[in-house]
mmCIF file of C-alpha atoms in Angstrom:
data_model
loop_
_atom_site.group_PDB
_atom_site.id
_atom_site.type_symbol
_atom_site.label_atom_id
_atom_site.label_comp_id
_atom_site.label_asym_id
_atom_site.label_seq_id
_atom_site.Cartn_x
_atom_site.Cartn_y
_atom_site.Cartn_z
ATOM 1 C CA MET V 1 -25.771 37.582 -13.481
ATOM 2 C CA GLU V 2 -27.172 36.457 -10.022
ATOM 3 C CA LEU V 3 -26.274 32.802 -10.566
ATOM 4 C CA THR V 4 -22.903 33.928 -11.787
ATOM 5 C CA LEU V 5 -22.394 35.816 -8.809
ATOM 6 C CA VAL V 6 -23.470 33.258 -6.344
ATOM 7 C CA VAL V 7 -21.233 30.702 -7.933
ATOM 8 C CA LEU V 8 -18.327 33.118 -8.024
ATOM 9 C CA ILE V 9 -18.969 33.852 -4.139
ATOM 10 C CA ILE V 10 -18.989 30.167 -3.130
ATOM 11 C CA ILE V 11 -15.905 29.321 -5.307
ATOM 12 C CA VAL V 12 -13.984 32.664 -4.078
ATOM 13 C CA GLY V 13 -15.268 31.766 -0.447
ATOM 14 C CA LEU V 14 -13.977 28.329 -0.292
ATOM 15 C CA THR V 15 -10.574 29.719 -1.887
ATOM 16 C CA PHE V 16 -10.717 32.226 1.251
ATOM 17 C CA ASP V 17 -11.065 29.287 3.679
ATOM 18 C CA PHE V 18 -8.268 27.256 1.719
ATOM 19 C CA THR V 19 -5.961 30.348 2.314
ATOM 20 C CA ASN V 20 -7.363 30.609 6.076
ATOM 21 C CA GLY V 21 -6.270 26.922 6.396
ATOM 22 C CA PHE V 22 -2.518 27.311 5.237
ATOM 23 C CA HIS V 23 -2.299 30.652 6.908
ATOM 24 C CA ASP V 24 -3.690 29.759 10.131
ATOM 25 C CA ALA V 25 -2.393 26.144 10.135
ATOM 26 C CA ALA V 26 0.472 27.295 12.530
ATOM 27 C CA ASN V 27 -2.239 28.168 15.102
ATOM 28 C CA ALA V 28 -2.692 24.349 16.076
ATOM 29 C CA ILE V 29 0.800 22.949 15.407
ATOM 30 C CA ALA V 30 3.465 25.716 15.533
ATOM 31 C CA THR V 31 4.189 24.990 19.115
ATOM 32 C CA SER V 32 3.991 21.203 19.123
ATOM 33 C CA ILE V 33 6.484 21.404 15.971
ATOM 34 C CA SER V 34 8.839 23.700 17.854
ATOM 35 C CA THR V 35 9.098 21.650 20.937
ATOM 36 C CA ARG V 36 9.284 18.364 18.711
ATOM 37 C CA ALA V 37 6.270 16.895 20.346
ATOM 38 C CA LEU V 38 5.219 16.187 16.608
ATOM 39 C CA THR V 39 6.607 15.765 13.482
ATOM 40 C CA PRO V 40 5.408 18.514 10.803
ATOM 41 C CA ARG V 41 3.818 15.729 8.612
ATOM 42 C CA VAL V 42 1.841 14.241 11.657
ATOM 43 C CA ALA V 43 0.929 17.757 13.138
ATOM 44 C CA LEU V 44 -0.402 18.984 9.723
ATOM 45 C CA MET V 45 -2.422 15.925 9.297
ATOM 46 C CA MET V 46 -4.024 15.988 12.849
ATOM 47 C CA ALA V 47 -4.684 19.715 12.629
ATOM 48 C CA ALA V 48 -6.327 18.968 9.242
ATOM 49 C CA VAL V 49 -8.689 16.269 10.624
ATOM 50 C CA MET V 50 -9.431 18.288 13.812
ATOM 51 C CA ASN V 51 -10.287 21.494 11.669
ATOM 52 C CA PHE V 52 -12.570 19.329 9.573
ATOM 53 C CA CYS V 53 -14.440 18.002 12.614
ATOM 54 C CA GLY V 54 -14.619 21.486 14.229
ATOM 55 C CA ALA V 55 -16.393 23.005 11.532
ATOM 56 C CA PHE V 56 -19.427 20.523 12.381
ATOM 57 C CA LEU V 57 -19.640 21.597 15.936
ATOM 58 C CA GLY V 58 -21.659 24.747 15.759
ATOM 59 C CA THR V 59 -23.074 27.635 13.536
ATOM 60 C CA GLU V 60 -23.619 30.362 16.094
ATOM 61 C CA VAL V 61 -20.447 32.652 14.876
ATOM 62 C CA ALA V 62 -21.480 32.061 11.196
ATOM 63 C CA GLN V 63 -24.768 33.428 12.010
ATOM 64 C CA THR V 64 -23.224 36.421 13.624
ATOM 65 C CA VAL V 65 -20.774 36.876 10.670
ATOM 66 C CA GLY V 66 -23.724 36.557 8.246
ATOM 67 C CA SER V 67 -26.066 38.927 9.907
ATOM 68 C CA GLY V 68 -24.521 40.980 12.443
ATOM 69 C CA ILE V 69 -21.631 42.753 10.717
ATOM 70 C CA ILE V 70 -23.427 44.437 7.465
ATOM 71 C CA ALA V 71 -26.677 44.520 5.626
ATOM 72 C CA ALA V 72 -25.930 43.957 2.110
ATOM 73 C CA PRO V 73 -28.086 45.317 -0.556
ATOM 74 C CA GLU V 74 -30.750 42.816 -1.760
ATOM 75 C CA ASP V 75 -29.833 42.708 -5.383
ATOM 76 C CA ASP V 76 -26.864 42.005 -7.613
ATOM 77 C CA SER V 77 -24.779 44.686 -6.199
ATOM 78 C CA GLY V 78 -24.947 43.125 -2.728
ATOM 79 C CA LEU V 79 -23.571 39.965 -4.195
ATOM 80 C CA LEU V 80 -20.821 42.089 -5.787
ATOM 81 C CA LEU V 81 -20.048 43.534 -2.476
ATOM 82 C CA VAL V 82 -19.599 40.066 -0.676
ATOM 83 C CA LEU V 83 -17.309 38.972 -3.546
ATOM 84 C CA CYS V 84 -15.129 42.014 -3.332
ATOM 85 C CA ALA V 85 -14.778 41.455 0.458
ATOM 86 C CA LEU V 86 -13.571 37.934 -0.078
ATOM 87 C CA ILE V 87 -10.915 39.122 -2.742
ATOM 88 C CA GLY V 88 -9.764 41.723 -0.310
ATOM 89 C CA ALA V 89 -9.355 39.138 2.555
ATOM 90 C CA ILE V 90 -7.686 36.765 0.256
ATOM 91 C CA GLY V 91 -5.164 39.374 -0.943
ATOM 92 C CA TRP V 92 -4.372 40.451 2.771
ATOM 93 C CA ASN V 93 -3.967 36.598 3.771
ATOM 94 C CA VAL V 94 -1.607 35.717 1.149
ATOM 95 C CA PHE V 95 0.344 38.963 1.712
ATOM 96 C CA THR V 96 0.739 38.289 5.318
ATOM 97 C CA TRP V 97 1.578 34.807 4.739
ATOM 98 C CA TRP V 98 4.442 35.755 2.276
ATOM 99 C CA ARG V 99 5.704 38.146 5.096
ATOM 100 C CA GLY V 100 5.313 35.358 7.789
ATOM 101 C CA LEU V 101 3.161 37.464 9.898
ATOM 102 C CA PRO V 102 0.475 35.519 12.035
ATOM 103 C CA THR V 103 -2.346 37.990 11.334
ATOM 104 C CA SER V 104 -6.198 37.182 11.648
ATOM 105 C CA SER V 105 -7.920 35.708 8.767
ATOM 106 C CA SER V 106 -11.112 36.377 10.605
ATOM 107 C CA HIS V 107 -10.488 40.067 11.028
ATOM 108 C CA ALA V 108 -9.271 40.246 7.305
ATOM 109 C CA LEU V 109 -12.875 38.973 6.216
ATOM 110 C CA ILE V 110 -14.646 41.207 8.617
ATOM 111 C CA GLY V 111 -12.618 44.241 7.303
ATOM 112 C CA GLY V 112 -13.199 43.437 3.640
ATOM 113 C CA LEU V 113 -16.863 43.215 4.439
ATOM 114 C CA VAL V 114 -16.785 46.637 5.924
ATOM 115 C CA GLY V 115 -14.617 48.240 3.195
ATOM 116 C CA ALA V 116 -16.756 46.795 0.526
ATOM 117 C CA ALA V 117 -19.991 47.958 2.419
ATOM 118 C CA LEU V 118 -18.688 51.368 3.030
ATOM 119 C CA ALA V 119 -17.846 51.872 -0.854
ATOM 120 C CA ALA V 120 -21.429 50.672 -1.664
ATOM 121 C CA SER V 121 -22.989 52.856 0.870
ATOM 122 C CA ALA V 122 -24.565 49.691 2.416
ATOM 123 C CA THR V 123 -25.388 49.490 6.005
ATOM 124 C CA VAL V 124 -22.707 48.660 8.600
ATOM 125 C CA HIS V 125 -23.767 47.425 12.016
ATOM 126 C CA TRP V 126 -21.206 49.170 14.050
ATOM 127 C CA SER V 127 -22.823 48.081 17.491
ATOM 128 C CA GLY V 128 -22.507 44.638 16.258
ATOM 129 C CA ILE V 129 -18.802 45.253 15.277
ATOM 130 C CA VAL V 130 -17.995 46.802 18.513
ATOM 131 C CA ASP V 131 -19.722 44.111 20.621
ATOM 132 C CA LYS V 132 -18.779 40.955 18.583
ATOM 133 C CA VAL V 133 -15.463 42.157 16.839
ATOM 134 C CA VAL V 134 -13.735 45.094 18.544
ATOM 135 C CA LEU V 135 -14.200 44.179 22.332
ATOM 136 C CA PRO V 136 -13.365 40.408 21.855
ATOM 137 C CA MET V 137 -10.294 41.291 19.684
ATOM 138 C CA LEU V 138 -9.065 43.471 22.553
ATOM 139 C CA PHE V 139 -10.096 41.104 25.338
ATOM 140 C CA SER V 140 -9.013 37.620 24.030
ATOM 141 C CA PRO V 141 -5.317 38.213 23.608
ATOM 142 C CA LEU V 142 -5.265 39.643 27.201
ATOM 143 C CA VAL V 143 -6.914 36.551 28.474
ATOM 144 C CA GLY V 144 -4.642 34.492 26.400
ATOM 145 C CA VAL V 145 -1.511 36.082 27.945
ATOM 146 C CA ALA V 146 -3.063 35.917 31.429
ATOM 147 C CA LEU V 147 -4.257 32.037 31.127
ATOM 148 C CA GLY V 148 -0.921 31.205 29.351
ATOM 149 C CA TYR V 149 1.248 32.660 32.052
ATOM 150 C CA THR V 150 -1.018 31.215 34.838
ATOM 151 C CA LEU V 151 -1.025 27.726 33.569
ATOM 152 C CA HIS V 152 2.682 27.458 33.204
ATOM 153 C CA VAL V 153 3.171 28.875 36.542
ATOM 154 C CA THR V 154 0.804 26.278 37.817
ATOM 155 C CA ILE V 155 2.734 23.482 36.038
ATOM 156 C CA LEU V 156 5.961 24.707 37.381
ATOM 157 C CA TRP V 157 4.606 24.668 41.030
ATOM 158 C CA LEU V 158 2.840 21.320 40.471
ATOM 159 C CA PHE V 159 6.113 19.472 38.916
ATOM 160 C CA ARG V 160 8.853 21.555 40.932
ATOM 161 C CA ARG V 161 10.148 18.343 42.547
ATOM 162 C CA SER V 162 10.032 16.114 39.425
ATOM 163 C CA THR V 163 12.932 15.280 37.107
ATOM 164 C CA PRO V 164 13.083 17.625 34.220
ATOM 165 C CA ARG V 165 13.687 14.964 31.633
ATOM 166 C CA ARG V 166 10.700 13.022 32.616
ATOM 167 C CA ILE V 167 8.642 16.131 32.738
ATOM 168 C CA MET V 168 9.678 17.086 29.190
ATOM 169 C CA ARG V 169 8.747 13.531 27.882
ATOM 170 C CA ARG V 170 5.204 13.628 29.576
ATOM 171 C CA PHE V 171 4.284 16.965 28.378
ATOM 172 C CA ARG V 172 5.568 16.216 24.637
ATOM 173 C CA MET V 173 2.959 13.299 24.910
ATOM 174 C CA ALA V 174 0.317 15.832 26.569
ATOM 175 C CA GLN V 175 1.028 18.384 23.527
ATOM 176 C CA THR V 176 -0.634 15.857 21.175
ATOM 177 C CA VAL V 177 -3.991 16.485 23.072
ATOM 178 C CA SER V 178 -3.492 20.206 23.531
ATOM 179 C CA ALA V 179 -2.576 20.570 19.795
ATOM 180 C CA ALA V 180 -5.619 18.504 18.954
ATOM 181 C CA ALA V 181 -7.792 20.761 21.143
ATOM 182 C CA MET V 182 -6.526 23.752 19.337
ATOM 183 C CA GLY V 183 -7.041 22.290 15.827
ATOM 184 C CA LEU V 184 -10.585 21.509 16.882
ATOM 185 C CA GLY V 185 -11.138 25.162 18.146
ATOM 186 C CA HIS V 186 -9.590 26.534 15.112
ATOM 187 C CA GLY V 187 -12.177 24.629 12.947
ATOM 188 C CA LEU V 188 -15.060 25.648 15.290
ATOM 189 C CA GLN V 189 -14.109 29.345 15.120
ATOM 190 C CA ASP V 190 -12.732 30.095 11.587
ATOM 191 C CA ALA V 191 -14.646 27.909 9.396
ATOM 192 C CA GLN V 192 -17.751 29.435 10.769
ATOM 193 C CA LYS V 193 -16.778 32.877 9.286
ATOM 194 C CA THR V 194 -16.809 31.523 5.596
ATOM 195 C CA MET V 195 -20.040 29.800 6.359
ATOM 196 C CA GLY V 196 -21.400 33.164 7.301
ATOM 197 C CA VAL V 197 -20.499 34.789 3.991
ATOM 198 C CA ILE V 198 -21.547 32.274 1.890
ATOM 199 C CA VAL V 199 -25.121 32.335 3.845
ATOM 200 C CA LEU V 200 -25.149 36.009 3.584
ATOM 201 C CA ALA V 201 -24.759 35.700 -0.317
ATOM 202 C CA LEU V 202 -27.451 32.922 -0.341
ATOM 203 C CA VAL V 203 -29.950 35.304 1.634
ATOM 204 C CA THR V 204 -28.842 38.409 -0.500
ATOM 205 C CA ALA V 205 -29.903 36.452 -3.676
ATOM 206 C CA GLY V 206 -33.039 35.420 -2.076
ATOM 207 C CA TRP V 207 -32.157 31.772 -2.143
ATOM 208 C CA GLN V 208 -32.975 31.337 1.549
ATOM 209 C CA ASP V 209 -34.976 33.406 3.913
ATOM 210 C CA ASP V 210 -32.847 33.000 7.129
ATOM 211 C CA PHE V 211 -29.283 32.641 8.131
ATOM 212 C CA SER V 212 -29.388 29.094 9.073
ATOM 213 C CA VAL V 213 -26.018 27.280 7.473
ATOM 214 C CA PRO V 214 -27.070 24.405 5.186
ATOM 215 C CA ILE V 215 -25.204 21.085 5.744
ATOM 216 C CA TRP V 216 -23.714 21.293 2.197
ATOM 217 C CA VAL V 217 -21.941 24.795 3.021
ATOM 218 C CA ILE V 218 -20.563 23.296 6.314
ATOM 219 C CA ALA V 219 -19.106 20.148 4.423
ATOM 220 C CA ALA V 220 -17.706 22.207 1.740
ATOM 221 C CA VAL V 221 -16.240 24.928 4.042
ATOM 222 C CA ALA V 222 -14.716 21.948 6.341
ATOM 223 C CA ALA V 223 -13.096 20.355 3.624
ATOM 224 C CA ALA V 224 -11.740 23.500 2.025
ATOM 225 C CA MET V 225 -9.953 24.552 5.465
ATOM 226 C CA ALA V 226 -8.760 20.971 6.187
ATOM 227 C CA ALA V 227 -7.094 20.838 2.743
ATOM 228 C CA GLY V 228 -5.531 24.359 3.227
ATOM 229 C CA THR V 229 -4.504 23.349 6.678
ATOM 230 C CA TYR V 230 -2.727 20.313 5.309
ATOM 231 C CA SER V 231 -0.926 22.264 2.707
ATOM 232 C CA GLY V 232 0.873 23.872 5.596
ATOM 233 C CA GLY V 233 1.966 27.396 6.349
ATOM 234 C CA ARG V 234 5.587 27.005 7.202
ATOM 235 C CA ARG V 235 6.467 30.625 7.288
ATOM 236 C CA ILE V 236 4.160 31.457 10.098
ATOM 237 C CA ILE V 237 4.988 28.272 11.770
ATOM 238 C CA THR V 238 8.499 29.703 12.107
ATOM 239 C CA THR V 239 7.317 32.672 13.444
ATOM 240 C CA LEU V 240 4.963 31.513 16.246
ATOM 241 C CA GLY V 241 6.993 28.297 17.031
ATOM 242 C CA ARG V 242 10.504 29.899 17.091
ATOM 243 C CA ARG V 243 11.007 33.624 16.642
ATOM 244 C CA ILE V 244 8.726 34.936 19.431
ATOM 245 C CA VAL V 245 9.989 32.882 22.229
ATOM 246 C CA HIS V 246 11.806 29.546 22.770
ATOM 247 C CA LEU V 247 9.208 27.085 23.718
ATOM 248 C CA ASP V 248 9.660 23.809 25.690
ATOM 249 C CA PRO V 249 6.811 21.133 26.006
ATOM 250 C CA PRO V 250 5.352 22.417 29.016
ATOM 251 C CA ARG V 251 5.176 26.134 27.848
ATOM 252 C CA GLY V 252 3.653 24.606 24.601
ATOM 253 C CA PHE V 253 1.188 22.698 26.557
ATOM 254 C CA ALA V 254 0.078 25.761 28.490
ATOM 255 C CA ALA V 255 -0.121 28.155 25.470
ATOM 256 C CA GLU V 256 -2.241 25.634 23.502
ATOM 257 C CA THR V 257 -4.505 24.760 26.448
ATOM 258 C CA ALA V 258 -5.017 28.492 27.294
ATOM 259 C CA ALA V 259 -5.830 29.416 23.639
ATOM 260 C CA ALA V 260 -8.172 26.583 23.023
ATOM 261 C CA ALA V 261 -10.117 27.508 26.499
ATOM 262 C CA VAL V 262 -10.369 30.870 24.913
ATOM 263 C CA LEU V 263 -11.692 29.579 21.471
ATOM 264 C CA TYR V 264 -14.302 27.298 22.849
ATOM 265 C CA THR V 265 -15.711 29.893 25.276
ATOM 266 C CA THR V 266 -16.265 32.590 22.728
ATOM 267 C CA ALA V 267 -17.675 30.290 20.280
ATOM 268 C CA PHE V 268 -20.390 28.717 22.394
ATOM 269 C CA LEU V 269 -21.058 31.192 25.110
ATOM 270 C CA VAL V 270 -20.294 34.777 23.501
ATOM 271 C CA LYS V 271 -20.852 33.500 19.934
ATOM 272 C CA ALA V 272 -18.218 36.027 18.805
ATOM 273 C CA PRO V 273 -15.717 35.555 15.930
ATOM 274 C CA ILE V 274 -12.358 35.983 17.705
ATOM 275 C CA SER V 275 -8.987 35.509 16.160
ATOM 276 C CA THR V 276 -7.343 32.226 16.804
ATOM 277 C CA THR V 277 -4.093 33.758 15.533
ATOM 278 C CA GLN V 278 -4.293 36.324 18.250
ATOM 279 C CA THR V 279 -5.415 34.123 20.973
ATOM 280 C CA ILE V 280 -2.481 31.642 20.473
ATOM 281 C CA THR V 281 0.161 34.294 19.882
ATOM 282 C CA ALA V 282 -0.840 35.976 23.145
ATOM 283 C CA ALA V 283 -0.895 32.699 25.044
ATOM 284 C CA ILE V 284 2.561 31.901 23.724
ATOM 285 C CA LEU V 285 3.630 35.393 25.116
ATOM 286 C CA GLY V 286 2.098 34.622 28.361
ATOM 287 C CA ALA V 287 3.703 31.104 28.689
ATOM 288 C CA GLY V 288 7.133 32.489 27.400
ATOM 289 C CA ALA V 289 7.220 35.261 29.889
ATOM 290 C CA THR V 290 7.270 32.935 32.939
ATOM 291 C CA ARG V 291 10.982 32.653 32.393
ATOM 292 C CA ARG V 292 11.664 36.357 32.272
ATOM 293 C CA ALA V 293 10.338 39.142 30.289
ATOM 294 C CA SER V 294 13.653 39.185 28.131
ATOM 295 C CA ALA V 295 13.051 35.835 26.858
ATOM 296 C CA VAL V 296 10.284 37.286 24.710
ATOM 297 C CA ARG V 297 11.513 38.752 21.531
ATOM 298 C CA TRP V 298 9.398 41.926 21.736
ATOM 299 C CA GLN V 299 10.511 43.381 18.419
ATOM 300 C CA VAL V 300 9.069 40.330 16.579
ATOM 301 C CA ALA V 301 5.848 40.638 19.055
ATOM 302 C CA ARG V 302 5.628 44.221 17.999
ATOM 303 C CA SER V 303 5.755 43.689 14.240
ATOM 304 C CA ILE V 304 2.794 41.220 14.778
ATOM 305 C CA VAL V 305 0.836 43.585 16.932
ATOM 306 C CA THR V 306 1.135 46.145 13.989
ATOM 307 C CA ALA V 307 0.139 43.655 11.247
ATOM 308 C CA TRP V 308 -2.943 42.948 13.717
ATOM 309 C CA VAL V 309 -3.966 46.697 13.631
ATOM 310 C CA LEU V 310 -3.293 47.111 9.907
ATOM 311 C CA THR V 311 -5.387 44.021 9.130
ATOM 312 C CA PHE V 312 -8.855 45.835 8.974
ATOM 313 C CA PHE V 313 -7.395 48.383 6.765
ATOM 314 C CA GLY V 314 -5.169 45.964 4.680
ATOM 315 C CA ALA V 315 -8.222 44.000 3.592
ATOM 316 C CA GLY V 316 -10.902 46.593 3.831
ATOM 317 C CA ILE V 317 -9.222 49.153 1.472
ATOM 318 C CA PRO V 318 -8.414 46.809 -1.326
ATOM 319 C CA ALA V 319 -12.028 45.411 -0.920
ATOM 320 C CA ALA V 320 -13.493 48.998 -1.242
ATOM 321 C CA ALA V 321 -11.476 49.936 -4.258
ATOM 322 C CA ILE V 322 -12.199 46.465 -6.208
ATOM 323 C CA TYR V 323 -15.864 47.149 -5.534
ATOM 324 C CA LEU V 324 -15.763 50.666 -6.917
ATOM 325 C CA VAL V 325 -13.883 49.469 -10.160
ATOM 326 C CA LEU V 326 -16.179 46.623 -10.649
ATOM 327 C CA HIS V 327 -19.470 48.612 -9.607
ATOM 328 C CA ALA V 328 -18.071 51.171 -12.491
ATOM 329 C CA VAL V 329 -17.364 48.409 -15.165
ATOM 330 C CA THR V 330 -20.508 46.289 -14.637
ATOM 331 C CA GLY V 331 -23.008 48.856 -13.423
ATOM 332 C CA LEU V 332 -24.282 46.851 -10.829
#
C-alpha cells in the first residue's frame, strides 16, 4: 500500500504540475502575445523552455512547501493526505482554467494541503502559513502594481521625445527578454511547489530523512511543467492579455519586468511560495493604470480577485471531502 500511494502521489503530482503549466502559461506570455511582440507558437515554446530551466535554479521554496505548511502523519494516512491535497488542487486548476480565471496554482496546492490536513487532524503550521503564504499573498500584488506603474511612468518620461512607432518596435523586441525572464521566474517559483509535495511524500513514507530535493524529482517536475506550458492556456491568455486592460509593448515590458523582479526576490531572498498569477496580474493593472484609471476593466479585475480569495476554499474543501471518503473506504 505504501509503495502504491507513493507512486500515485508522484503521478498525480506531475499531473498537477502539467495543469499548472497550461493554467499558468499565460503568466509569462499573455502580454507578449497581446502586444504582438511574439506569435503564440513561439511564445509558448520559449515559455516552456524557460520554465524547464527555471526549475533547476533553486529548491528553497520547495523546502518551505515540504516542511513549512503541514506535518503529515508518518504512515499511510499521511500519504493519503498528500494525495487528496493534489487532487483538490488539480480540480480547482481545471475549473478556473475552464472559466478563464487566472487564479493561483500555488495557493490551490497549499489550500489542498491545509484542507486535507484539517480533515485528517494533522498538524498545520499556521505561523508558517501566515509568514510564508498569507503575507506574501497580500504584499506581492501590491508591490507588483507599484512596480508596474512606476516602471511604465519611467519609460514614458525617458522616451517622451521619441517617435512612437520606433518606440513600439523597440519594446516589442525588449518584450522577448522580459517574457523570457517571466518564464524563468515561473519555473523557479511554481515548479518548486510540486517538488516540495513529492518530497513531503518521500519523507512521510520514510524513503528519505530530510527535505532536500533529489535531482530526479527536479527533472521530472521541470519536464511536466514545460509540457503543460507548451500545451497552452489560451482562455487565461485572453483574460490577462486583453480583458483586463489594453496593453501596448511598453506597458507589456513594464508589467513583465516588474513581475519577474518580484518572483526572483521572493524565491531567493524570502523563500516564499508566492503566486506568479497574482504578481503578473497586479503588474498589468499597475502598468495599465498609467493611461487612466478607467482604462482598466475593474469588473474583470474584481472577478479575478474574488477567485483569488476563493482559491484556498475551492481546493481545500474538495481535498478534505475526498480525504474523508477515501479514509472511510480504505481505513487508512
